[in-house]
Amino acid sequence: MRGAGTAAASACIAQLPPHGPVLRQHGQDVPAGQLARKRSLKSRKLRKRAPNSAAGPLRSSRSLRDPSRPSAAVKPWGTAHALIVASQRRSLRIDRRRANQHRASCSRPLTDSSAIQSSGGARRAGGRKLPPSGPPVSEAMEAAGGTGGAGAGPGRPPPPPGDLRSVLITSVLNLERLEVDLFRGRHHWVPATQRLFGGQIVGQALVAAARAVSRDEQVHSLHCYFVRTGDPKVPVLYEVERTRTGKSFSVRSVKAIQHGKPIFTCQASFQLSQGSPVQHQFTMPTVPPPEELLTQEELIQKFLQNPNLAERYRKHLNKIQAEDVPIDIKPVNPPDIFSSEPQEPKQLFWVRARGYIGETDMKVHCCVAAYISDYAFLGTALLPHRQYHIKFMVSLDHSMWFHAPFRADHWMLYECESPWAGGCRGLVQGRLWRRDGVLAVTCAQEGVIRVEQRPNQSKL
């Protein structure tokens, strides 16, 4: 009777239309939900017949199987539910692993062996293969970091003989990708204040944002806030949020994190190239060309030759000279460091990235310009107040607008001025000019400036 009843039930089930997962029983395809209901009904009947069985109450369909039937033909009850539970558990394990990687990366030393691996275009994080870096910003920077400094990417000419790749591309702005829209940056140069250089954070944040847009979109503005002091002993994590992707403009938000807390926030806007008859600009100041001026290192060496220079200031200048700043600077009107007389809050100097970058994606040069733009910028507000000793000076925010294509490894004139200072704050504005008179970049920054209320003593 049992075999006949089972065969009859199977024949009835076979006539129903398939719905949901299908299992195999007695050589026929049976919907999993109907098979589970049939087994549940059979289990209740068997429990009523033999409540005191020595084998105890039946707990699963495994005890109903005929030993002569192959076990692979019968599945446990609730197969669809079991698949859902397994998927949820797998997602939970992935989320926990990502969280552990995120916490571990905050304390991982800079000499970690999981540095950037540009070979093959694919990387691994947490044992899972990640997609290639994607947008041309990462491709150009990874190509620049090739063996022996050659770094010529596909379709790009090699650098001139005897010229090395810029360290800004091979090291400072070459972020390590940990996950999709999650990157880690390293430090190259730390100022004497033992705080992170603001230009490094701005440049690296723009690199992270640029990796989340298409090749044709170019950055036209960015607005940043420095919210906490950076720690030079640990790397910085950059988390990108794809705020908006439109037809002409796209916005990317970047958060820089150390020790689990944001130290910097930034929003960068990208635009597809568009022409317009509405165009104008200021006129570039008339200044001597960079070939006729001394570099900052040559000026420091000239000051050190003064025999009347106090020893403490001599040590300070030697310390500045020993800093490995990846920027070439030639001041147009260098201030007299031996004078405490107030000066006009304006300064001009030629700047460029040290080394070779070449013709590449414009976003790369914009990232380098973001790094350069913060160097000696806020100090413009102190030129009328040189009689005071600086106790504390940090940047609060930083904004940039990109107007025209340029080469960051070519000389550009940096025009800086401070229209206002007060309330322990100073405002500075800057313009980066190409040598042909085209306005390339406009910058603005406000910072905290605290001084001692006593005049400085003479340095001689």
CSV table of C-alpha atoms in Angstrom, one decimal:
chain,number,residue,atom,x,y,z
A,1,MET,CA,0.0,0.0,0.0
A,2,ARG,CA,2.8,2.4,0.8
A,3,GLY,CA,4.5,1.9,-2.6
A,4,ALA,CA,1.2,2.3,-4.4
A,5,GLY,CA,0.3,5.5,-2.5
A,6,THR,CA,3.7,7.0,-3.3
A,7,ALA,CA,3.4,6.1,-7.0
A,8,ALA,CA,-0.1,7.6,-7.1
A,9,ALA,CA,1.0,10.8,-5.4
A,10,SER,CA,4.0,11.1,-7.8
A,11,ALA,CA,1.7,10.7,-10.8
A,12,CYS,CA,-0.6,13.5,-9.6
A,13,ILE,CA,2.3,15.8,-8.9
A,14,ALA,CA,3.8,15.2,-12.3
A,15,GLN,CA,0.6,16.5,-13.9
A,16,LEU,CA,0.9,19.9,-12.2
A,17,PRO,CA,2.8,22.8,-13.9
A,18,PRO,CA,6.3,23.4,-12.6
A,19,HIS,CA,6.7,26.2,-10.0
A,20,GLY,CA,9.9,27.1,-8.2
A,21,PRO,CA,12.9,24.8,-7.7
A,22,VAL,CA,12.4,21.3,-9.2
A,23,LEU,CA,13.8,18.1,-7.6
A,24,ARG,CA,14.1,14.6,-8.9
A,25,GLN,CA,12.1,11.8,-7.4
A,26,HIS,CA,11.5,8.3,-8.9
A,27,GLY,CA,12.8,9.5,-12.3
A,28,GLN,CA,10.4,12.4,-12.4
A,29,ASP,CA,10.8,16.3,-11.9
A,30,VAL,CA,8.8,17.4,-8.9
A,31,PRO,CA,8.4,21.1,-7.7
A,32,ALA,CA,10.4,21.4,-4.4
A,33,GLY,CA,7.5,23.2,-2.6
A,34,GLN,CA,5.0,20.5,-3.4
A,35,LEU,CA,7.4,17.7,-2.5
A,36,ALA,CA,8.1,19.4,0.9
A,37,ARG,CA,4.3,19.6,1.7
A,38,LYS,CA,3.8,15.9,0.7
A,39,ARG,CA,6.7,14.8,3.0
A,40,SER,CA,5.4,17.0,5.9
A,41,LEU,CA,1.9,15.3,5.6
A,42,LYS,CA,3.5,11.8,5.5
A,43,SER,CA,5.6,12.7,8.6
A,44,ARG,CA,2.6,13.7,10.6
A,45,LYS,CA,0.8,10.4,9.7
A,46,LEU,CA,3.8,8.3,10.7
A,47,ARG,CA,4.0,10.1,14.0
A,48,LYS,CA,0.4,9.3,14.8
A,49,ARG,CA,0.9,5.6,13.9
A,50,ALA,CA,4.1,5.1,16.0
A,51,PRO,CA,4.4,7.8,18.7
A,52,ASN,CA,6.6,5.5,20.9
A,53,SER,CA,9.0,4.3,18.3
A,54,ALA,CA,12.4,3.3,19.5
A,55,ALA,CA,13.9,5.5,16.8
A,56,GLY,CA,12.3,8.5,18.4
A,57,PRO,CA,10.4,11.3,16.6
A,58,LEU,CA,11.2,11.9,13.0
A,59,ARG,CA,13.2,15.1,12.6
A,60,SER,CA,13.9,15.3,8.8
A,61,SER,CA,13.1,13.6,5.5
A,62,ARG,CA,16.3,11.7,5.8
A,63,SER,CA,14.7,9.1,8.0
A,64,LEU,CA,11.9,8.5,5.4
A,65,ARG,CA,14.3,7.5,2.7
A,66,ASP,CA,14.3,4.0,1.3
A,67,PRO,CA,17.9,2.6,1.7
A,68,SER,CA,17.6,1.2,-1.8
A,69,ARG,CA,17.1,4.6,-3.4
A,70,PRO,CA,20.1,6.9,-4.2
A,71,SER,CA,20.5,9.7,-1.6
A,72,ALA,CA,21.3,12.3,-4.3
A,73,ALA,CA,17.8,12.0,-5.7
A,74,VAL,CA,16.2,13.5,-2.5
A,75,LYS,CA,16.8,16.9,-1.0
A,76,PRO,CA,16.1,18.2,2.5
A,77,TRP,CA,13.0,20.0,3.3
A,78,GLY,CA,12.8,23.8,2.5
A,79,THR,CA,15.5,23.8,-0.2
A,80,ALA,CA,14.6,27.4,-1.3
A,81,HIS,CA,14.7,28.7,2.3
A,82,ALA,CA,18.0,26.9,2.8
A,83,LEU,CA,19.5,28.6,-0.2
A,84,ILE,CA,18.4,32.1,1.0
A,85,VAL,CA,19.9,31.5,4.5
A,86,ALA,CA,23.2,30.3,2.9
A,87,SER,CA,23.3,33.4,0.8
A,88,GLN,CA,22.7,35.7,3.8
A,89,ARG,CA,25.4,34.0,5.8
A,90,ARG,CA,27.9,34.3,2.9
A,91,SER,CA,27.1,38.1,2.6
A,92,LEU,CA,27.6,38.5,6.3
A,93,ARG,CA,31.0,36.8,6.1
A,94,ILE,CA,32.0,39.0,3.2
A,95,ASP,CA,30.9,42.2,5.1
A,96,ARG,CA,32.9,41.1,8.2
A,97,ARG,CA,36.0,40.4,6.2
A,98,ARG,CA,35.8,43.8,4.5
A,99,ALA,CA,35.4,45.5,7.9
A,100,ASN,CA,38.4,43.6,9.3
A,101,GLN,CA,40.5,44.7,6.2
A,102,HIS,CA,39.4,48.3,6.7
A,103,ARG,CA,40.4,48.3,10.4
A,104,ALA,CA,43.7,46.5,9.7
A,105,SER,CA,44.7,48.9,6.9
A,106,CYS,CA,44.5,51.9,9.3
A,107,SER,CA,47.3,50.5,11.4
A,108,ARG,CA,49.3,48.7,8.7
A,109,PRO,CA,52.9,50.1,8.4
A,110,LEU,CA,54.0,52.0,5.3
A,111,THR,CA,56.5,49.3,4.4
A,112,ASP,CA,53.8,46.8,4.0
A,113,SER,CA,54.4,44.3,1.3
A,114,SER,CA,50.9,44.9,-0.2
A,115,ALA,CA,52.1,48.0,-2.1
A,116,ILE,CA,50.9,48.8,-5.6
A,117,GLN,CA,51.2,45.9,-8.1
A,118,SER,CA,50.9,47.4,-11.5
A,119,SER,CA,51.7,44.2,-13.4
A,120,GLY,CA,48.8,42.6,-15.2
A,121,GLY,CA,46.5,45.5,-14.3
A,122,ALA,CA,44.6,43.5,-11.6
A,123,ARG,CA,45.3,43.4,-7.9
A,124,ARG,CA,44.2,41.3,-4.9
A,125,ALA,CA,42.8,42.5,-1.6
A,126,GLY,CA,41.7,40.1,1.1
A,127,GLY,CA,42.2,37.1,-1.3
A,128,ARG,CA,39.7,38.4,-3.9
A,129,LYS,CA,40.8,39.5,-7.3
A,130,LEU,CA,39.9,43.2,-8.0
A,131,PRO,CA,39.2,44.8,-11.3
A,132,PRO,CA,41.8,47.0,-12.9
A,133,SER,CA,42.2,50.5,-11.7
A,134,GLY,CA,40.1,51.6,-14.7
A,135,PRO,CA,40.2,55.3,-15.5
A,136,PRO,CA,43.3,56.7,-17.2
A,137,VAL,CA,44.5,58.6,-14.0
A,138,SER,CA,45.6,55.3,-12.5
A,139,GLU,CA,46.9,53.9,-15.8
A,140,ALA,CA,49.2,56.9,-16.3
A,141,MET,CA,50.5,56.8,-12.7
A,142,GLU,CA,51.1,53.1,-12.7
A,143,ALA,CA,52.9,53.3,-16.1
A,144,ALA,CA,55.0,56.1,-14.7
A,145,GLY,CA,56.1,53.8,-11.9
A,146,GLY,CA,57.7,51.2,-14.1
A,147,THR,CA,61.1,49.6,-13.6
A,148,GLY,CA,64.1,51.9,-13.9
A,149,GLY,CA,62.0,55.0,-14.2
A,150,ALA,CA,61.2,54.5,-17.8
A,151,GLY,CA,57.5,54.1,-17.3
A,152,ALA,CA,56.4,54.6,-20.9
A,153,GLY,CA,52.8,53.4,-21.2
A,154,PRO,CA,51.2,52.1,-24.3
A,155,GLY,CA,51.0,54.7,-27.0
A,156,ARG,CA,53.0,57.2,-25.0
A,157,PRO,CA,56.6,58.3,-25.8
A,158,PRO,CA,59.3,57.6,-23.2
A,159,PRO,CA,60.8,60.5,-21.2
A,160,PRO,CA,63.8,62.3,-22.5
A,161,PRO,CA,67.1,60.6,-21.9
A,162,GLY,CA,68.6,61.2,-18.5
A,163,ASP,CA,65.3,62.5,-17.1
A,164,LEU,CA,63.6,60.7,-14.2
A,165,ARG,CA,59.9,60.3,-13.6
A,166,SER,CA,58.4,62.8,-11.1
A,167,VAL,CA,58.3,61.4,-7.6
A,168,LEU,CA,54.8,63.0,-7.3
A,169,ILE,CA,53.5,60.4,-9.9
A,170,THR,CA,55.6,57.4,-8.9
A,171,SER,CA,55.1,57.7,-5.1
A,172,VAL,CA,53.0,60.5,-3.6
A,173,LEU,CA,50.0,60.4,-5.9
A,174,ASN,CA,50.1,56.7,-6.7
A,175,LEU,CA,47.3,55.3,-4.4
A,176,GLU,CA,46.9,51.7,-3.5
A,177,ARG,CA,43.5,50.3,-4.3
A,178,LEU,CA,42.0,48.3,-1.4
A,179,GLU,CA,38.4,47.9,-2.7
A,180,VAL,CA,36.1,49.6,-5.2
A,181,ASP,CA,36.2,53.3,-4.4
A,182,LEU,CA,38.5,52.7,-1.4
A,183,PHE,CA,42.2,53.6,-1.6
A,184,ARG,CA,45.3,54.0,0.7
A,185,GLY,CA,47.9,56.8,0.3
A,186,ARG,CA,51.5,57.0,1.5
A,187,HIS,CA,53.5,60.0,2.7
A,188,HIS,CA,56.6,61.3,0.9
A,189,TRP,CA,57.5,64.6,2.6
A,190,VAL,CA,56.5,65.6,6.1
A,191,PRO,CA,57.0,69.3,7.1
A,192,ALA,CA,59.0,70.3,10.1
A,193,THR,CA,55.7,70.7,12.1
A,194,GLN,CA,55.3,66.9,11.9
A,195,ARG,CA,51.8,67.3,10.5
A,196,LEU,CA,50.7,66.0,7.2
A,197,PHE,CA,51.2,68.4,4.3
A,198,GLY,CA,47.8,69.7,3.2
A,199,GLY,CA,48.7,69.6,-0.5
A,200,GLN,CA,49.4,65.9,-0.3
A,201,ILE,CA,45.9,65.2,1.1
A,202,VAL,CA,44.3,67.4,-1.5
A,203,GLY,CA,46.2,65.8,-4.3
A,204,GLN,CA,45.6,62.2,-3.2
A,205,ALA,CA,41.9,62.9,-2.6
A,206,LEU,CA,41.6,64.2,-6.2
A,207,VAL,CA,43.4,61.1,-7.5
A,208,ALA,CA,40.8,58.9,-5.7
A,209,ALA,CA,37.9,61.0,-7.1
A,210,ALA,CA,39.3,60.9,-10.6
A,211,ARG,CA,39.4,57.1,-10.6
A,212,ALA,CA,35.6,57.1,-10.2
A,213,VAL,CA,34.8,59.0,-13.5
A,214,SER,CA,35.2,58.3,-17.2
A,215,ARG,CA,38.1,59.3,-19.4
A,216,ASP,CA,36.3,62.2,-21.1
A,217,GLU,CA,35.4,64.0,-17.9
A,218,GLN,CA,37.8,66.5,-16.5
A,219,VAL,CA,37.9,68.1,-13.1
A,220,HIS,CA,36.8,71.8,-13.1
A,221,SER,CA,36.6,72.5,-9.3
A,222,LEU,CA,37.1,71.0,-5.9
A,223,HIS,CA,36.3,72.2,-2.4
A,224,CYS,CA,38.0,70.8,0.7
A,225,TYR,CA,37.9,71.0,4.4
A,226,PHE,CA,40.6,70.0,6.9
A,227,VAL,CA,38.7,68.7,9.9
A,228,ARG,CA,41.5,67.0,12.0
A,229,THR,CA,45.2,67.0,12.3
A,230,GLY,CA,46.8,64.2,10.2
A,231,ASP,CA,49.1,61.6,11.7
A,232,PRO,CA,52.3,61.1,9.5
A,233,LYS,CA,53.0,57.7,11.2
A,234,VAL,CA,50.1,55.9,9.5
A,235,PRO,CA,48.7,55.9,6.0
A,236,VAL,CA,45.5,57.7,4.9
A,237,LEU,CA,42.4,55.9,3.6
A,238,TYR,CA,40.4,57.6,0.9
A,239,GLU,CA,36.7,56.6,0.6
A,240,VAL,CA,34.9,57.8,-2.5
A,241,GLU,CA,31.2,58.4,-2.8
A,242,ARG,CA,29.7,58.7,-6.3
A,243,THR,CA,27.4,61.5,-5.4
A,244,ARG,CA,26.0,62.3,-8.9
A,245,THR,CA,26.7,61.3,-12.5
A,246,GLY,CA,25.0,63.5,-15.0
A,247,LYS,CA,25.1,64.1,-18.7
A,248,SER,CA,27.6,67.0,-18.5
A,249,PHE,CA,28.7,67.2,-14.8
A,250,SER,CA,29.5,64.5,-12.2
A,251,VAL,CA,30.2,65.0,-8.5
A,252,ARG,CA,32.4,62.8,-6.4
A,253,SER,CA,32.8,63.1,-2.6
A,254,VAL,CA,36.0,61.9,-0.9
A,255,LYS,CA,36.6,61.3,2.8
A,256,ALA,CA,40.1,60.9,4.2
A,257,ILE,CA,40.3,58.6,7.2
A,258,GLN,CA,42.9,57.9,9.9
A,259,HIS,CA,42.4,55.9,13.1
A,260,GLY,CA,38.7,55.4,12.1
A,261,LYS,CA,37.9,59.2,12.0
A,262,PRO,CA,37.7,61.6,9.0
A,263,ILE,CA,40.6,64.1,8.9
A,264,PHE,CA,39.6,65.7,5.6
A,265,THR,CA,36.5,66.0,3.3
A,266,CYS,CA,36.4,67.0,-0.3
A,267,GLN,CA,33.9,67.4,-3.2
A,268,ALA,CA,35.2,67.4,-6.7
A,269,SER,CA,33.1,68.3,-9.8
A,270,PHE,CA,34.0,66.9,-13.3
A,271,GLN,CA,32.7,68.2,-16.7
A,272,LEU,CA,32.6,67.0,-20.2
A,273,SER,CA,34.4,69.4,-22.5
A,274,GLN,CA,32.1,72.1,-23.9
A,275,GLY,CA,32.7,75.1,-26.0
A,276,SER,CA,31.4,78.6,-25.4
A,277,PRO,CA,31.8,82.1,-27.0
A,278,VAL,CA,31.8,83.6,-23.5
A,279,GLN,CA,35.5,83.9,-22.6
A,280,HIS,CA,37.7,86.4,-20.7
A,281,GLN,CA,40.5,86.4,-18.1
A,282,PHE,CA,42.8,88.7,-16.2
A,283,THR,CA,46.2,89.7,-17.6
A,284,MET,CA,49.3,87.8,-16.4
A,285,PRO,CA,51.8,89.9,-14.4
A,286,THR,CA,55.0,90.9,-16.1
A,287,VAL,CA,57.9,89.1,-14.4
A,288,PRO,CA,61.4,87.9,-15.3
A,289,PRO,CA,61.5,84.4,-16.8
A,290,PRO,CA,62.5,81.5,-14.6
A,291,GLU,CA,65.8,81.0,-16.4
A,292,GLU,CA,67.0,84.4,-14.9
A,293,LEU,CA,66.1,83.6,-11.3
A,294,LEU,CA,67.6,81.6,-8.5
A,295,THR,CA,66.0,78.5,-7.0
A,296,GLN,CA,64.9,78.4,-3.4
A,297,GLU,CA,67.9,76.1,-2.6
A,298,GLU,CA,70.3,78.6,-4.2
A,299,LEU,CA,68.8,81.5,-2.2
A,300,ILE,CA,69.2,79.5,1.1
A,301,GLN,CA,72.8,78.8,0.3
A,302,LYS,CA,73.3,82.5,-0.3
A,303,PHE,CA,71.8,83.4,3.1
A,304,LEU,CA,74.0,80.7,4.8
A,305,GLN,CA,77.1,82.4,3.5
A,306,ASN,CA,76.3,85.5,5.7
A,307,PRO,CA,78.8,85.2,8.7
A,308,ASN,CA,76.5,87.3,10.9
A,309,LEU,CA,73.6,84.9,10.7
A,310,ALA,CA,72.6,83.6,14.2
A,311,GLU,CA,73.3,79.9,14.8
A,312,ARG,CA,69.7,78.9,15.5
A,313,TYR,CA,68.5,80.5,12.2
A,314,ARG,CA,71.4,78.8,10.4
A,315,LYS,CA,70.2,75.4,11.7
A,316,HIS,CA,66.7,76.3,10.6
A,317,LEU,CA,67.8,77.1,7.0
A,318,ASN,CA,69.9,73.9,6.9
A,319,LYS,CA,66.8,71.9,7.9
A,320,ILE,CA,64.8,73.5,5.1
A,321,GLN,CA,67.6,72.8,2.7
A,322,ALA,CA,67.6,69.1,3.7
A,323,GLU,CA,63.9,68.6,3.1
A,324,ASP,CA,63.1,66.5,0.0
A,325,VAL,CA,60.3,68.7,-1.4
A,326,PRO,CA,59.3,67.3,-4.9
A,327,ILE,CA,58.7,70.9,-6.2
A,328,ASP,CA,61.0,73.3,-8.0
A,329,ILE,CA,60.5,76.9,-6.8
A,330,LYS,CA,62.0,80.2,-8.1
A,331,PRO,CA,60.8,83.3,-6.2
A,332,VAL,CA,60.4,86.4,-8.3
A,333,ASN,CA,60.9,88.9,-5.4
A,334,PRO,CA,62.3,86.8,-2.5
A,335,PRO,CA,61.6,88.4,0.9
A,336,ASP,CA,64.5,89.6,3.0
A,337,ILE,CA,64.6,87.0,5.9
A,338,PHE,CA,66.8,89.4,8.0
A,339,SER,CA,64.2,92.1,8.0
A,340,SER,CA,61.1,92.3,10.2
A,341,GLU,CA,59.6,95.3,8.2
A,342,PRO,CA,56.0,94.7,7.1
A,343,GLN,CA,55.6,93.9,3.4
A,344,GLU,CA,52.7,93.9,1.0
A,345,PRO,CA,50.7,90.7,1.2
A,346,LYS,CA,51.6,89.5,-2.3
A,347,GLN,CA,54.3,87.2,-3.7
A,348,LEU,CA,55.2,85.7,-7.0
A,349,PHE,CA,57.2,82.6,-7.8
A,350,TRP,CA,57.7,80.1,-10.6
A,351,VAL,CA,56.7,76.5,-9.7
A,352,ARG,CA,56.8,73.1,-11.4
A,353,ALA,CA,56.8,69.4,-10.4
A,354,ARG,CA,60.3,68.1,-10.0
A,355,GLY,CA,60.9,65.4,-12.7
A,356,TYR,CA,59.1,64.4,-15.8
A,357,ILE,CA,55.4,63.7,-16.3
A,358,GLY,CA,54.8,64.2,-20.0
A,359,GLU,CA,51.7,64.3,-22.1
A,360,THR,CA,49.0,62.3,-20.3
A,361,ASP,CA,45.5,62.5,-19.0
A,362,MET,CA,44.8,66.1,-17.9
A,363,LYS,CA,43.5,64.8,-14.6
A,364,VAL,CA,47.0,63.7,-13.7
A,365,HIS,CA,48.4,67.2,-14.1
A,366,CYS,CA,45.5,68.6,-12.1
A,367,CYS,CA,46.3,66.3,-9.2
A,368,VAL,CA,49.9,67.4,-9.2
A,369,ALA,CA,48.8,71.1,-9.3
A,370,ALA,CA,46.6,70.4,-6.3
A,371,TYR,CA,49.7,69.2,-4.4
A,372,ILE,CA,51.8,72.2,-5.5
A,373,SER,CA,49.1,74.8,-4.8
A,374,ASP,CA,49.3,74.5,-1.0
A,375,TYR,CA,53.0,75.0,-0.7
A,376,ALA,CA,53.8,78.4,1.0
A,377,PHE,CA,50.3,79.6,0.2
A,378,LEU,CA,49.0,80.6,3.6
A,379,GLY,CA,52.3,82.3,4.4
A,380,THR,CA,51.3,85.2,2.1
A,381,ALA,CA,49.0,86.5,4.8
A,382,LEU,CA,51.9,86.8,7.2
A,383,LEU,CA,54.0,89.2,5.1
A,384,PRO,CA,52.5,92.4,6.6
A,385,HIS,CA,53.0,90.9,10.2
A,386,ARG,CA,56.6,89.7,10.2
A,387,GLN,CA,57.3,91.4,13.5
A,388,TYR,CA,55.4,88.6,15.3
A,389,HIS,CA,56.4,85.1,16.1
A,390,ILE,CA,54.2,82.4,14.7
A,391,LYS,CA,52.8,79.9,17.3
A,392,PHE,CA,50.3,78.0,15.2
A,393,MET,CA,49.3,78.0,11.5
A,394,VAL,CA,47.2,75.4,9.7
A,395,SER,CA,44.8,75.3,6.7
A,396,LEU,CA,41.1,75.2,7.3
A,397,ASP,CA,39.8,74.8,3.8
A,398,HIS,CA,41.1,74.8,0.2
A,399,SER,CA,39.4,75.4,-3.1
A,400,MET,CA,40.5,75.2,-6.7
A,401,TRP,CA,39.1,75.9,-10.1
A,402,PHE,CA,40.7,74.6,-13.3
A,403,HIS,CA,40.3,76.7,-16.4
A,404,ALA,CA,42.6,75.6,-19.2
A,405,PRO,CA,45.0,72.6,-20.0
A,406,PHE,CA,48.5,72.8,-18.6
A,407,ARG,CA,51.6,70.8,-17.9
A,408,ALA,CA,52.5,70.5,-14.2
A,409,ASP,CA,56.1,69.6,-15.0
A,410,HIS,CA,56.5,72.9,-16.9
A,411,TRP,CA,57.2,76.3,-15.3
A,412,MET,CA,54.0,78.1,-14.2
A,413,LEU,CA,53.8,81.5,-12.4
A,414,TYR,CA,52.1,81.3,-9.0
A,415,GLU,CA,50.6,84.7,-8.1
A,416,CYS,CA,49.5,84.8,-4.4
A,417,GLU,CA,47.8,87.6,-2.5
A,418,SER,CA,46.0,88.0,0.8
A,419,PRO,CA,43.0,90.4,0.7
A,420,TRP,CA,42.2,90.0,4.4
A,421,ALA,CA,43.3,88.7,7.8
A,422,GLY,CA,41.6,88.9,11.2
A,423,GLY,CA,40.1,86.9,14.1
A,424,CYS,CA,43.1,84.5,14.1
A,425,ARG,CA,42.3,83.7,10.4
A,426,GLY,CA,43.8,84.6,7.1
A,427,LEU,CA,42.5,84.5,3.6
A,428,VAL,CA,44.7,83.9,0.6
A,429,GLN,CA,44.0,83.7,-3.2
A,430,GLY,CA,46.2,82.4,-5.9
A,431,ARG,CA,46.4,82.1,-9.7
A,432,LEU,CA,48.6,79.7,-11.7
A,433,TRP,CA,49.6,81.1,-15.1
A,434,ARG,CA,51.1,79.3,-18.0
A,435,ARG,CA,54.2,80.8,-19.6
A,436,ASP,CA,52.1,81.9,-22.6
A,437,GLY,CA,49.8,84.1,-20.4
A,438,VAL,CA,46.9,81.7,-20.1
A,439,LEU,CA,45.2,81.5,-16.7
A,440,ALA,CA,45.2,77.8,-15.9
A,441,VAL,CA,44.1,77.5,-12.2
A,442,THR,CA,42.6,79.7,-9.5
A,443,CYS,CA,43.0,78.8,-5.8
A,444,ALA,CA,41.6,80.1,-2.5
A,445,GLN,CA,42.4,79.1,1.1
A,446,GLU,CA,41.6,80.2,4.6
A,447,GLY,CA,43.7,79.2,7.6
A,448,VAL,CA,44.2,79.6,11.3
A,449,ILE,CA,47.1,82.0,12.3
A,450,ARG,CA,48.0,82.5,15.9
A,451,VAL,CA,51.1,84.6,16.8
A,452,GLU,CA,52.8,85.7,20.0
A,453,GLN,CA,52.0,89.2,21.0
A,454,ARG,CA,55.6,90.2,21.3
A,455,PRO,CA,58.0,91.3,18.5
A,456,ASN,CA,60.7,89.0,17.2
A,457,GLN,CA,64.3,89.7,18.1
A,458,SER,CA,66.7,90.5,15.3
A,459,LYS,CA,68.1,87.5,13.4
A,460,LEU,CA,71.5,89.2,13.1
